[in-house]
PDB file of C-alpha atoms in Angstrom:
ATOM      1  CA  MET A1388       0.000   0.000   0.000  1.00  0.00           C
ATOM      2  CA  PHE A1389       1.191   3.509  -0.863  1.00  0.00           C
ATOM      3  CA  THR A1390       0.077   7.108  -0.265  1.00  0.00           C
ATOM      4  CA  GLY A1391       0.881   8.668  -3.643  1.00  0.00           C
ATOM      5  CA  ILE A1392       3.351  11.099  -2.049  1.00  0.00           C
ATOM      6  CA  ILE A1393       6.501  10.728  -4.147  1.00  0.00           C
ATOM      7  CA  GLU A1394       9.663  10.238  -2.068  1.00  0.00           C
ATOM      8  CA  SER A1395      12.208  10.622  -4.834  1.00  0.00           C
ATOM      9  CA  THR A1396      12.812  10.226  -8.524  1.00  0.00           C
ATOM     10  CA  GLY A1397      15.063   7.612 -10.072  1.00  0.00           C
ATOM     11  CA  ILE A1398      16.613   6.808 -13.425  1.00  0.00           C
ATOM     12  CA  LEU A1399      15.809   3.678 -15.393  1.00  0.00           C
ATOM     13  CA  LYS A1400      19.285   2.227 -15.938  1.00  0.00           C
ATOM     14  CA  SER A1401      18.552  -0.946 -17.896  1.00  0.00           C
ATOM     15  CA  ILE A1402      15.829  -3.085 -19.489  1.00  0.00           C
ATOM     16  CA  GLU A1403      16.627  -6.759 -19.956  1.00  0.00           C
ATOM     17  CA  GLU A1404      14.477  -9.508 -21.474  1.00  0.00           C
ATOM     18  CA  VAL A1405      14.388 -12.585 -19.259  1.00  0.00           C
ATOM     19  CA  GLY A1406      12.417 -15.641 -20.361  1.00  0.00           C
ATOM     20  CA  GLY A1407       9.720 -13.633 -22.138  1.00  0.00           C
ATOM     21  CA  ASP A1408       9.344 -11.155 -19.282  1.00  0.00           C
ATOM     22  CA  VAL A1409      11.391  -8.046 -18.486  1.00  0.00           C
ATOM     23  CA  ARG A1410      13.835  -7.137 -15.733  1.00  0.00           C
ATOM     24  CA  LEU A1411      14.422  -3.469 -14.916  1.00  0.00           C
ATOM     25  CA  THR A1412      17.179  -1.833 -12.913  1.00  0.00           C
ATOM     26  CA  ILE A1413      16.330   1.562 -11.394  1.00  0.00           C
ATOM     27  CA  GLU A1414      18.867   3.837  -9.719  1.00  0.00           C
ATOM     28  CA  SER A1415      18.300   6.674  -7.267  1.00  0.00           C
ATOM     29  CA  ASN A1416      20.862   8.631  -5.292  1.00  0.00           C
ATOM     30  CA  ASN A1417      18.098  10.349  -3.294  1.00  0.00           C
ATOM     31  CA  LEU A1418      15.940   7.432  -2.126  1.00  0.00           C
ATOM     32  CA  ASP A1419      16.854   6.012   1.296  1.00  0.00           C
ATOM     33  CA  PHE A1420      17.488   2.282   0.733  1.00  0.00           C
ATOM     34  CA  SER A1421      18.551   1.600   4.339  1.00  0.00           C
ATOM     35  CA  ASP A1422      15.188   0.036   5.233  1.00  0.00           C
ATOM     36  CA  VAL A1423      14.568  -1.744   1.898  1.00  0.00           C
ATOM     37  CA  LYS A1424      15.033  -5.499   1.688  1.00  0.00           C
ATOM     38  CA  LEU A1425      14.462  -8.157  -0.959  1.00  0.00           C
ATOM     39  CA  GLY A1426      10.735  -8.750  -1.471  1.00  0.00           C
ATOM     40  CA  ASP A1427       9.755  -5.198  -0.519  1.00  0.00           C
ATOM     41  CA  SER A1428       7.598  -3.121  -2.859  1.00  0.00           C
ATOM     42  CA  ILE A1429       8.557   0.166  -4.481  1.00  0.00           C
ATOM     43  CA  ALA A1430       6.032   2.009  -6.643  1.00  0.00           C
ATOM     44  CA  SER A1431       7.766   3.135  -9.832  1.00  0.00           C
ATOM     45  CA  ASN A1432       5.631   5.630 -11.786  1.00  0.00           C
ATOM     46  CA  GLY A1433       2.727   4.229  -9.793  1.00  0.00           C
ATOM     47  CA  ILE A1434       3.402   0.567 -10.562  1.00  0.00           C
ATOM     48  CA  CYS A1435       3.895  -1.644  -7.503  1.00  0.00           C
ATOM     49  CA  LEU A1436       7.084  -3.617  -8.202  1.00  0.00           C
ATOM     50  CA  THR A1437       8.874  -6.199  -6.031  1.00  0.00           C
ATOM     51  CA  VAL A1438      12.568  -5.733  -5.300  1.00  0.00           C
ATOM     52  CA  ILE A1439      14.456  -8.870  -6.383  1.00  0.00           C
ATOM     53  CA  ASP A1440      18.016  -7.495  -6.197  1.00  0.00           C
ATOM     54  CA  MET A1441      19.562  -4.294  -4.905  1.00  0.00           C
ATOM     55  CA  THR A1442      22.698  -2.261  -4.288  1.00  0.00           C
ATOM     56  CA  ASP A1443      23.264   0.810  -2.115  1.00  0.00           C
ATOM     57  CA  ASN A1444      21.556   3.064  -4.687  1.00  0.00           C
ATOM     58  CA  SER A1445      19.599   0.817  -7.068  1.00  0.00           C
ATOM     59  CA  TYR A1446      17.114  -2.015  -7.237  1.00  0.00           C
ATOM     60  CA  ALA A1447      16.044  -4.589  -9.810  1.00  0.00           C
ATOM     61  CA  VAL A1448      12.499  -5.818 -10.475  1.00  0.00           C
ATOM     62  CA  ASP A1449      10.891  -8.435 -12.683  1.00  0.00           C
ATOM     63  CA  VAL A1450       7.883  -7.341 -14.747  1.00  0.00           C
ATOM     64  CA  SER A1451       5.168  -9.591 -16.185  1.00  0.00           C
ATOM     65  CA  ARG A1452       3.657  -9.267 -19.647  1.00  0.00           C
ATOM     66  CA  GLU A1453       0.351  -8.216 -18.018  1.00  0.00           C
ATOM     67  CA  THR A1454       2.041  -5.204 -16.411  1.00  0.00           C
ATOM     68  CA  LEU A1455       3.748  -4.307 -19.687  1.00  0.00           C
ATOM     69  CA  ALA A1456       0.412  -4.448 -21.528  1.00  0.00           C
ATOM     70  CA  LYS A1457      -1.557  -2.361 -18.986  1.00  0.00           C
ATOM     71  CA  THR A1458       0.917   0.440 -18.243  1.00  0.00           C
ATOM     72  CA  THR A1459       3.186   2.998 -19.893  1.00  0.00           C
ATOM     73  CA  MET A1460       6.141   0.764 -19.070  1.00  0.00           C
ATOM     74  CA  LYS A1461       6.048  -0.616 -22.612  1.00  0.00           C
ATOM     75  CA  HIS A1462       7.364   2.793 -23.769  1.00  0.00           C
ATOM     76  CA  TRP A1463      10.064   3.230 -21.110  1.00  0.00           C
ATOM     77  CA  GLN A1464      13.663   3.688 -22.215  1.00  0.00           C
ATOM     78  CA  PRO A1465      16.940   3.694 -20.284  1.00  0.00           C
ATOM     79  CA  GLY A1466      17.513   7.217 -18.983  1.00  0.00           C
ATOM     80  CA  ASP A1467      13.830   7.894 -18.255  1.00  0.00           C
ATOM     81  CA  THR A1468      13.049   9.580 -14.926  1.00  0.00           C
ATOM     82  CA  LEU A1469      10.588   7.681 -12.720  1.00  0.00           C
ATOM     83  CA  ASN A1470       8.575   8.693  -9.639  1.00  0.00           C
ATOM     84  CA  LEU A1471       9.463   6.465  -6.661  1.00  0.00           C
ATOM     85  CA  GLU A1472       7.666   5.660  -3.418  1.00  0.00           C
ATOM     86  CA  LYS A1473       8.459   2.878  -0.970  1.00  0.00           C
ATOM     87  CA  ALA A1474       5.529   0.950   0.513  1.00  0.00           C
ATOM     88  CA  MET A1475       4.029   2.742   3.493  1.00  0.00           C
ATOM     89  CA  LEU A1476       4.590   1.675   7.088  1.00  0.00           C
ATOM     90  CA  PRO A1477       1.907   1.691   9.828  1.00  0.00           C
ATOM     91  CA  THR A1478       3.703   4.758  11.241  1.00  0.00           C
ATOM     92  CA  THR A1479       3.855   6.643   7.942  1.00  0.00           C
ATOM     93  CA  ARG A1480       2.035   9.962   7.598  1.00  0.00           C
ATOM     94  CA  PHE A1481      -0.955   9.445   5.333  1.00  0.00           C
ATOM     95  CA  GLY A1482      -0.407  12.560   3.224  1.00  0.00           C
ATOM     96  CA  GLY A1483      -2.087  11.448  -0.003  1.00  0.00           C
ATOM     97  CA  HIS A1484      -4.787   8.784  -0.363  1.00  0.00           C
ATOM     98  CA  MET A1485      -4.907   4.972  -0.405  1.00  0.00           C
ATOM     99  CA  VAL A1486      -2.926   3.800  -3.426  1.00  0.00           C
ATOM    100  CA  SER A1487      -2.463   0.113  -4.242  1.00  0.00           C
ATOM    101  CA  GLY A1488       0.107   0.491  -7.008  1.00  0.00           C
ATOM    102  CA  HIS A1489      -2.112  -1.604  -9.279  1.00  0.00           C
ATOM    103  CA  VAL A1490      -2.429   0.544 -12.397  1.00  0.00           C
ATOM    104  CA  ASP A1491      -5.892   0.380 -13.967  1.00  0.00           C
ATOM    105  CA  ASP A1492      -5.008   1.699 -17.409  1.00  0.00           C
ATOM    106  CA  VAL A1493      -3.266   4.438 -19.344  1.00  0.00           C
ATOM    107  CA  GLY A1494      -4.496   8.013 -19.801  1.00  0.00           C
ATOM    108  CA  VAL A1495      -3.455  10.600 -22.395  1.00  0.00           C
ATOM    109  CA  ILE A1496      -2.496  14.201 -21.583  1.00  0.00           C
ATOM    110  CA  LYS A1497      -4.678  16.477 -23.745  1.00  0.00           C
ATOM    111  CA  VAL A1498      -3.879  19.921 -22.288  1.00  0.00           C
ATOM    112  CA  MET A1499      -0.836  21.131 -20.373  1.00  0.00           C
ATOM    113  CA  ARG A1500      -0.260  24.825 -19.738  1.00  0.00           C
ATOM    114  CA  GLU A1501       0.883  27.322 -17.137  1.00  0.00           C
ATOM    115  CA  ASP A1502      -1.782  28.606 -14.757  1.00  0.00           C
ATOM    116  CA  ALA A1503      -0.170  31.292 -12.590  1.00  0.00           C
ATOM    117  CA  ARG A1504       2.530  29.344 -10.694  1.00  0.00           C
ATOM    118  CA  SER A1505       0.894  25.952 -11.183  1.00  0.00           C
ATOM    119  CA  ILE A1506       0.503  23.721 -14.222  1.00  0.00           C
ATOM    120  CA  TYR A1507      -3.028  23.062 -15.502  1.00  0.00           C
ATOM    121  CA  ILE A1508      -3.461  19.611 -17.016  1.00  0.00           C
ATOM    122  CA  GLU A1509      -6.332  17.737 -18.651  1.00  0.00           C
ATOM    123  CA  ILE A1510      -6.038  13.965 -18.974  1.00  0.00           C
ATOM    124  CA  ALA A1511      -8.353  11.746 -21.009  1.00  0.00           C
ATOM    125  CA  ILE A1512      -8.943   8.493 -19.147  1.00  0.00           C
ATOM    126  CA  PRO A1513     -10.509   5.355 -20.670  1.00  0.00           C
ATOM    127  CA  ASP A1514     -14.316   5.361 -20.693  1.00  0.00           C
ATOM    128  CA  ALA A1515     -14.388   2.310 -18.419  1.00  0.00           C
ATOM    129  CA  LEU A1516     -12.683   4.340 -15.661  1.00  0.00           C
ATOM    130  CA  LYS A1517     -14.694   7.579 -15.800  1.00  0.00           C
ATOM    131  CA  LYS A1518     -17.336   6.307 -13.344  1.00  0.00           C
ATOM    132  CA  TYR A1519     -14.608   6.185 -10.671  1.00  0.00           C
ATOM    133  CA  ALA A1520     -13.508   9.808 -11.167  1.00  0.00           C
ATOM    134  CA  ALA A1521     -15.211  12.604  -9.216  1.00  0.00           C
ATOM    135  CA  THR A1522     -14.756  16.357  -8.973  1.00  0.00           C
ATOM    136  CA  LYS A1523     -12.637  17.104  -5.878  1.00  0.00           C
ATOM    137  CA  GLY A1524     -11.882  13.394  -5.608  1.00  0.00           C
ATOM    138  CA  SER A1525      -8.539  11.604  -5.705  1.00  0.00           C
ATOM    139  CA  ILE A1526      -6.735   9.981  -8.622  1.00  0.00           C
ATOM    140  CA  THR A1527      -3.228   8.590  -8.983  1.00  0.00           C
ATOM    141  CA  VAL A1528      -1.262   9.633 -12.074  1.00  0.00           C
ATOM    142  CA  ASP A1529       2.196   8.080 -12.557  1.00  0.00           C
ATOM    143  CA  GLY A1530       2.107   7.265  -8.848  1.00  0.00           C
ATOM    144  CA  ILE A1531       1.272  10.825  -7.742  1.00  0.00           C
ATOM    145  CA  SER A1532      -1.758  11.356  -5.513  1.00  0.00           C
ATOM    146  CA  LEU A1533      -3.681  14.242  -7.102  1.00  0.00           C
ATOM    147  CA  THR A1534      -6.973  16.025  -6.442  1.00  0.00           C
ATOM    148  CA  THR A1535      -9.285  16.458  -9.411  1.00  0.00           C
ATOM    149  CA  ASN A1536     -10.474  20.033  -9.984  1.00  0.00           C
ATOM    150  CA  LEU A1537     -13.225  18.921 -12.315  1.00  0.00           C
ATOM    151  CA  VAL A1538     -14.320  15.847 -14.252  1.00  0.00           C
ATOM    152  CA  LYS A1539     -15.911  16.407 -17.680  1.00  0.00           C
ATOM    153  CA  ASP A1540     -17.067  13.088 -19.167  1.00  0.00           C
ATOM    154  CA  ASN A1541     -13.749  11.212 -19.473  1.00  0.00           C
ATOM    155  CA  ILE A1542     -11.524  14.279 -18.970  1.00  0.00           C
ATOM    156  CA  VAL A1543      -9.893  14.772 -15.568  1.00  0.00           C
ATOM    157  CA  CYS A1544      -8.745  18.360 -14.889  1.00  0.00           C
ATOM    158  CA  LEU A1545      -5.841  18.930 -12.488  1.00  0.00           C
ATOM    159  CA  ASN A1546      -3.632  21.731 -11.185  1.00  0.00           C
ATOM    160  CA  ILE A1547      -0.075  20.796 -10.229  1.00  0.00           C
ATOM    161  CA  ILE A1548       1.541  23.030  -7.611  1.00  0.00           C
ATOM    162  CA  PRO A1549       5.212  24.044  -8.106  1.00  0.00           C
ATOM    163  CA  HIS A1550       6.507  21.707  -5.359  1.00  0.00           C
ATOM    164  CA  THR A1551       4.891  18.642  -6.944  1.00  0.00           C
ATOM    165  CA  ALA A1552       6.240  19.578 -10.379  1.00  0.00           C
ATOM    166  CA  GLU A1553       9.745  19.987  -8.942  1.00  0.00           C
ATOM    167  CA  VAL A1554       9.972  16.716  -6.974  1.00  0.00           C
ATOM    168  CA  THR A1555       8.385  14.445  -9.593  1.00  0.00           C
ATOM    169  CA  ASN A1556       8.939  13.695 -13.282  1.00  0.00           C
ATOM    170  CA  ILE A1557       6.094  16.005 -14.387  1.00  0.00           C
ATOM    171  CA  GLY A1558       8.328  18.825 -15.605  1.00  0.00           C
ATOM    172  CA  ARG A1559      10.741  16.439 -17.297  1.00  0.00           C
ATOM    173  CA  HIS A1560       8.557  13.897 -19.061  1.00  0.00           C
ATOM    174  CA  TRP A1561       4.903  14.921 -19.191  1.00  0.00           C
ATOM    175  CA  GLN A1562       3.764  16.482 -22.457  1.00  0.00           C
ATOM    176  CA  VAL A1563       0.631  16.826 -24.576  1.00  0.00           C
ATOM    177  CA  ASP A1564      -0.301  13.470 -26.191  1.00  0.00           C
ATOM    178  CA  GLY A1565       1.962  11.682 -23.722  1.00  0.00           C
ATOM    179  CA  GLU A1566       0.673   8.648 -21.833  1.00  0.00           C
ATOM    180  CA  VAL A1567       0.495   8.344 -18.046  1.00  0.00           C
ATOM    181  CA  ASN A1568      -0.401   5.509 -15.667  1.00  0.00           C
ATOM    182  CA  ILE A1569      -3.833   5.877 -14.054  1.00  0.00           C
ATOM    183  CA  GLU A1570      -5.032   4.289 -10.829  1.00  0.00           C
ATOM    184  CA  VAL A1571      -8.554   5.195  -9.773  1.00  0.00           C
ATOM    185  CA  ASP A1572      -9.617   5.707  -6.176  1.00  0.00           C
ATOM    186  CA  LEU A1573      -9.585   2.394  -4.316  1.00  0.00           C
ATOM    187  CA  ILE A1574     -12.719   3.148  -2.288  1.00  0.00           C
ATOM    188  CA  ALA A1575     -14.713   4.070  -5.412  1.00  0.00           C
ATOM    189  CA  ARG A1576     -13.735   0.773  -7.040  1.00  0.00           C
ATOM    190  CA  TYR A1577     -14.886  -1.292  -4.044  1.00  0.00           C
ATOM    191  CA  LEU A1578     -18.124   0.678  -3.672  1.00  0.00           C
ATOM    192  CA  GLU A1579     -18.944  -0.008  -7.317  1.00  0.00           C
ATOM    193  CA  ARG A1580     -18.293  -3.736  -6.753  1.00  0.00           C
ATOM    194  CA  LEU A1581     -20.531  -3.789  -3.665  1.00  0.00           C
ATOM    195  CA  ASN A1582     -23.337  -2.053  -5.549  1.00  0.00           C
ATOM    196  CA  SER A1583     -23.125  -4.628  -8.353  1.00  0.00           C
ATOM    197  CA  LEU A1584     -23.641  -7.445  -5.826  1.00  0.00           C
ATOM    198  CA  SER A1585     -26.734  -5.944  -4.170  1.00  0.00           C
TER     199      SER A1585
END
């Protein structure tokens, strides 16, 4: 479980094919690895990945074909900057919202422009996900917990404050027509499931 509050960014160092799947190595000189052990989870651009090998400043993960098909990872290249968050602890401040790290699908950035000191962004999400998006609700984009300003059909409107833009990959990689990982609000997903059973 994660909060969507990005702890650091990292660089994708390598992509290796292993038996039909993929192994990634991600490096970060800013993420504290002192409490990370093999088997722990680190969300990388919002994707919950299991650490299978590590050094003092990097970790390796195996990725299934399902994850490749459902996320932006299929477009990643060595040198890309990724948003990183270690799994939360019971003592962690809950600064964002409940994030599972299980990406639902990919959205497309349609508008990105300055709005005073913030960045205004509109993201088109798949039609199947729009029922989970609500004005002033929560959504996770590339692992970042964000509040929706407004939802118009399948368009989610967001404002990114300067701090968030500076400590994530938004200013470096996000652009119009670019794809981003989307995870809808966990509570909304379970409420919808409960309603379908009643």
